[in-house]
PDB file of C-alpha atoms in Angstrom:
ATOM      1  CA  UNK A  20     145.852  75.987 143.213  1.00 37.00           C
ATOM      2  CA  UNK A  21     148.411  78.185 141.518  1.00 38.00           C
ATOM      3  CA  UNK A  22     147.578  81.846 141.519  1.00 43.00           C
ATOM      4  CA  UNK A  23     147.633  83.683 138.221  1.00 50.00           C
ATOM      5  CA  UNK A  24     147.614  87.461 137.960  1.00 55.00           C
ATOM      6  CA  UNK A  25     143.878  87.415 137.173  1.00 64.00           C
ATOM      7  CA  UNK A  26     143.121  85.236 140.186  1.00 64.00           C
ATOM      8  CA  UNK A  27     145.212  87.398 142.507  1.00 70.00           C
ATOM      9  CA  UNK A  28     143.520  90.550 141.232  1.00 91.00           C
ATOM     10  CA  UNK A  29     140.061  89.001 141.434  1.00 95.00           C
ATOM     11  CA  UNK A  30     140.757  87.748 144.979  1.00 96.00           C
ATOM     12  CA  UNK A  31     141.746  91.223 146.182  1.00 96.00           C
ATOM     13  CA  UNK A  32     138.870  92.888 144.357  1.00 97.00           C
ATOM     14  CA  UNK A  33     136.352  90.292 145.544  1.00 97.00           C
ATOM     15  CA  UNK A  34     137.410  90.542 149.180  1.00 97.00           C
ATOM     16  CA  UNK A  35     137.204  94.354 149.039  1.00 96.00           C
ATOM     17  CA  UNK A  36     133.751  94.199 147.454  1.00 96.00           C
ATOM     18  CA  UNK A  37     132.614  91.717 150.102  1.00 94.00           C
ATOM     19  CA  UNK A  38     133.742  94.109 152.821  1.00 94.00           C
ATOM     20  CA  UNK A  39     131.916  97.074 151.239  1.00 94.00           C
ATOM     21  CA  UNK A  40     128.767  94.976 150.779  1.00 89.00           C
ATOM     22  CA  UNK A  41     128.840  93.902 154.425  1.00 88.00           C
ATOM     23  CA  UNK A  42     129.469  97.483 155.560  1.00 87.00           C
ATOM     24  CA  UNK A  43     126.492  98.659 153.504  1.00 84.00           C
ATOM     25  CA  UNK A  44     124.253  95.876 154.811  1.00 80.00           C
ATOM     26  CA  UNK A  45     125.230  96.729 158.388  1.00 81.00           C
ATOM     27  CA  UNK A  46     124.917 100.489 157.996  1.00 79.00           C
ATOM     28  CA  UNK A  47     121.633 100.334 156.110  1.00 74.00           C
ATOM     29  CA  UNK A  48     120.091  97.330 157.841  1.00 75.00           C
ATOM     30  CA  UNK A  49     116.888  99.175 158.792  1.00 76.00           C
ATOM     31  CA  UNK A  50     116.296 100.899 155.441  1.00 76.00           C
ATOM     32  CA  UNK A  51     113.585  99.479 153.171  1.00 72.00           C
ATOM     33  CA  UNK A  52     115.944  98.315 150.408  1.00 62.00           C
ATOM     34  CA  UNK A  53     118.152  96.293 152.752  1.00 68.00           C
ATOM     35  CA  UNK A  54     115.662  95.376 155.481  1.00 73.00           C
ATOM     36  CA  UNK A  55     113.945  92.569 153.561  1.00 71.00           C
ATOM     37  CA  UNK A  56     117.292  91.061 152.542  1.00 69.00           C
ATOM     38  CA  UNK A  57     118.598  91.328 156.113  1.00 71.00           C
ATOM     39  CA  UNK A  58     115.469  89.638 157.505  1.00 74.00           C
ATOM     40  CA  UNK A  59     115.774  86.779 155.020  1.00 72.00           C
ATOM     41  CA  UNK A  60     119.473  86.454 155.849  1.00 73.00           C
ATOM     42  CA  UNK A  61     118.718  86.253 159.561  1.00 71.00           C
ATOM     43  CA  UNK A  62     115.899  83.720 159.150  1.00 76.00           C
ATOM     44  CA  UNK A  63     117.187  81.247 156.617  1.00 74.00           C
ATOM     45  CA  UNK A  64     120.728  81.766 155.392  1.00 72.00           C
ATOM     46  CA  UNK A  65     122.963  81.218 158.426  1.00 71.00           C
ATOM     47  CA  UNK A  66     125.707  78.831 157.336  1.00 73.00           C
ATOM     48  CA  UNK A  67     124.313  78.479 153.820  1.00 80.00           C
ATOM     49  CA  UNK A  68     126.894  78.540 151.028  1.00 87.00           C
ATOM     50  CA  UNK A  69     126.654  80.371 147.715  1.00 88.00           C
ATOM     51  CA  UNK A  70     128.869  79.890 144.669  1.00 92.00           C
ATOM     52  CA  UNK A  71     130.328  82.926 142.896  1.00 95.00           C
ATOM     53  CA  UNK A  72     131.922  83.068 139.443  1.00 96.00           C
ATOM     54  CA  UNK A  73     134.080  86.063 138.497  1.00 96.00           C
ATOM     55  CA  UNK A  74     134.498  87.007 134.846  1.00 96.00           C
ATOM     56  CA  UNK A  75     136.308  89.685 132.906  1.00 95.00           C
ATOM     57  CA  UNK A  76     134.301  90.137 129.697  1.00 94.00           C
ATOM     58  CA  UNK A  77     132.030  87.137 129.253  1.00 96.00           C
ATOM     59  CA  UNK A  78     129.803  85.809 132.039  1.00 94.00           C
ATOM     60  CA  UNK A  79     129.862  82.377 130.380  1.00 95.00           C
ATOM     61  CA  UNK A  80     133.659  82.194 130.760  1.00 95.00           C
ATOM     62  CA  UNK A  81     134.592  82.962 134.378  1.00 95.00           C
ATOM     63  CA  UNK A  82     138.255  82.962 135.362  1.00 94.00           C
ATOM     64  CA  UNK A  83     137.885  82.617 139.130  1.00 95.00           C
ATOM     65  CA  UNK A  84     135.478  81.166 141.686  1.00 96.00           C
ATOM     66  CA  UNK A  85     134.583  81.768 145.310  1.00 96.00           C
ATOM     67  CA  UNK A  86     132.227  80.246 147.820  1.00 93.00           C
ATOM     68  CA  UNK A  87     130.666  82.553 150.382  1.00 92.00           C
ATOM     69  CA  UNK A  88     128.501  81.705 153.350  1.00 88.00           C
ATOM     70  CA  UNK A  89     126.213  83.636 155.615  1.00 83.00           C
ATOM     71  CA  UNK A  90     127.371  84.076 159.208  1.00 82.00           C
ATOM     72  CA  UNK A  91     126.051  86.650 161.698  1.00 80.00           C
ATOM     73  CA  UNK A  92     124.138  88.421 158.907  1.00 78.00           C
ATOM     74  CA  UNK A  93     127.289  88.906 156.834  1.00 84.00           C
ATOM     75  CA  UNK A  94     128.758  87.320 153.769  1.00 87.00           C
ATOM     76  CA  UNK A  95     132.043  85.571 154.526  1.00 92.00           C
ATOM     77  CA  UNK A  96     134.534  83.840 152.295  1.00 95.00           C
ATOM     78  CA  UNK A  97     134.197  80.070 152.702  1.00 93.00           C
ATOM     79  CA  UNK A  98     136.705  79.110 150.021  1.00 94.00           C
ATOM     80  CA  UNK A  99     138.591  80.394 147.008  1.00 94.00           C
ATOM     81  CA  UNK A 100     138.322  78.213 143.951  1.00 90.00           C
ATOM     82  CA  UNK A 101     135.491  76.117 142.612  1.00 83.00           C
ATOM     83  CA  UNK A 102     133.655  74.396 145.440  1.00 78.00           C
ATOM     84  CA  UNK A 103     130.547  72.251 145.661  1.00 70.00           C
ATOM     85  CA  UNK A 104     127.769  74.878 145.542  1.00 73.00           C
ATOM     86  CA  UNK A 105     126.092  75.788 142.284  1.00 84.00           C
ATOM     87  CA  UNK A 106     126.955  79.219 140.909  1.00 87.00           C
ATOM     88  CA  UNK A 107     124.499  81.679 142.420  1.00 88.00           C
ATOM     89  CA  UNK A 108     126.195  84.911 141.400  1.00 92.00           C
ATOM     90  CA  UNK A 109     128.150  85.784 138.282  1.00 95.00           C
ATOM     91  CA  UNK A 110     130.023  89.005 138.910  1.00 96.00           C
ATOM     92  CA  UNK A 111     132.166  91.074 136.577  1.00 97.00           C
ATOM     93  CA  UNK A 112     135.595  92.387 137.373  1.00 97.00           C
ATOM     94  CA  UNK A 113     134.352  95.840 136.329  1.00 97.00           C
ATOM     95  CA  UNK A 114     131.767  95.747 139.139  1.00 97.00           C
ATOM     96  CA  UNK A 115     134.336  94.509 141.668  1.00 97.00           C
ATOM     97  CA  UNK A 116     136.784  97.244 140.660  1.00 97.00           C
ATOM     98  CA  UNK A 117     134.104  99.933 140.827  1.00 96.00           C
ATOM     99  CA  UNK A 118     132.886  98.935 144.278  1.00 96.00           C
ATOM    100  CA  UNK A 119     136.494  98.979 145.533  1.00 96.00           C
ATOM    101  CA  UNK A 120     137.246 102.354 143.960  1.00 96.00           C
ATOM    102  CA  UNK A 121     133.957 103.960 145.041  1.00 96.00           C
ATOM    103  CA  UNK A 122     132.751 102.280 148.246  1.00 95.00           C
ATOM    104  CA  UNK A 123     130.764 105.282 149.521  1.00 94.00           C
ATOM    105  CA  UNK A 124     128.742 105.318 146.300  1.00 94.00           C
ATOM    106  CA  UNK A 125     127.436 101.850 147.168  1.00 89.00           C
ATOM    107  CA  UNK A 126     126.947 102.457 150.870  1.00 85.00           C
ATOM    108  CA  UNK A 127     125.107 105.735 150.297  1.00 85.00           C
ATOM    109  CA  UNK A 128     122.962 104.325 147.477  1.00 82.00           C
ATOM    110  CA  UNK A 129     122.224 100.655 148.208  1.00 75.00           C
ATOM    111  CA  UNK A 130     120.280 100.311 144.951  1.00 77.00           C
ATOM    112  CA  UNK A 131     123.682 100.154 143.275  1.00 87.00           C
ATOM    113  CA  UNK A 132     124.678  97.052 145.243  1.00 87.00           C
ATOM    114  CA  UNK A 133     124.379  93.838 143.276  1.00 87.00           C
ATOM    115  CA  UNK A 134     122.422  91.885 145.889  1.00 79.00           C
ATOM    116  CA  UNK A 135     119.476  90.866 143.723  1.00 80.00           C
ATOM    117  CA  UNK A 136     121.062  87.416 143.287  1.00 83.00           C
ATOM    118  CA  UNK A 137     121.106  86.980 147.071  1.00 77.00           C
ATOM    119  CA  UNK A 138     117.552  88.183 147.517  1.00 74.00           C
ATOM    120  CA  UNK A 139     116.346  85.809 144.781  1.00 75.00           C
ATOM    121  CA  UNK A 140     118.212  82.824 146.260  1.00 74.00           C
ATOM    122  CA  UNK A 141     116.880  83.510 149.743  1.00 71.00           C
ATOM    123  CA  UNK A 142     113.306  83.942 148.488  1.00 69.00           C
ATOM    124  CA  UNK A 143     113.628  80.693 146.496  1.00 67.00           C
ATOM    125  CA  UNK A 144     114.540  78.927 149.713  1.00 57.00           C
ATOM    126  CA  UNK A 145     111.621  80.394 151.645  1.00 52.00           C
TER     127      UNK A 145
END
């Protein structure tokens, strides 16, 4: 796959956001907002893959795709580009940029983390 400027930027932003999300999940694992997600992750998501679509302005027109999987209670990149899983999470570049520019904001206030998609997918599988 040839990398365009948008794909390169979205890759860097996505990987940074993934790191912040994992840091927040680890740091806040025992707090009420994260605890239920962490328990679901531990019980039923190990190795499970989730499709992600990244968009700039219109969620119906993504410009990049990722597949993430759960491993050791963390989200990990499984592949860059469109893979087999259905799209579970549509994420905007604005969100990815903000989480990279303000990581403490998300770690200190987990309600700001966009993990509702993950919680819903895990509950659906329960």
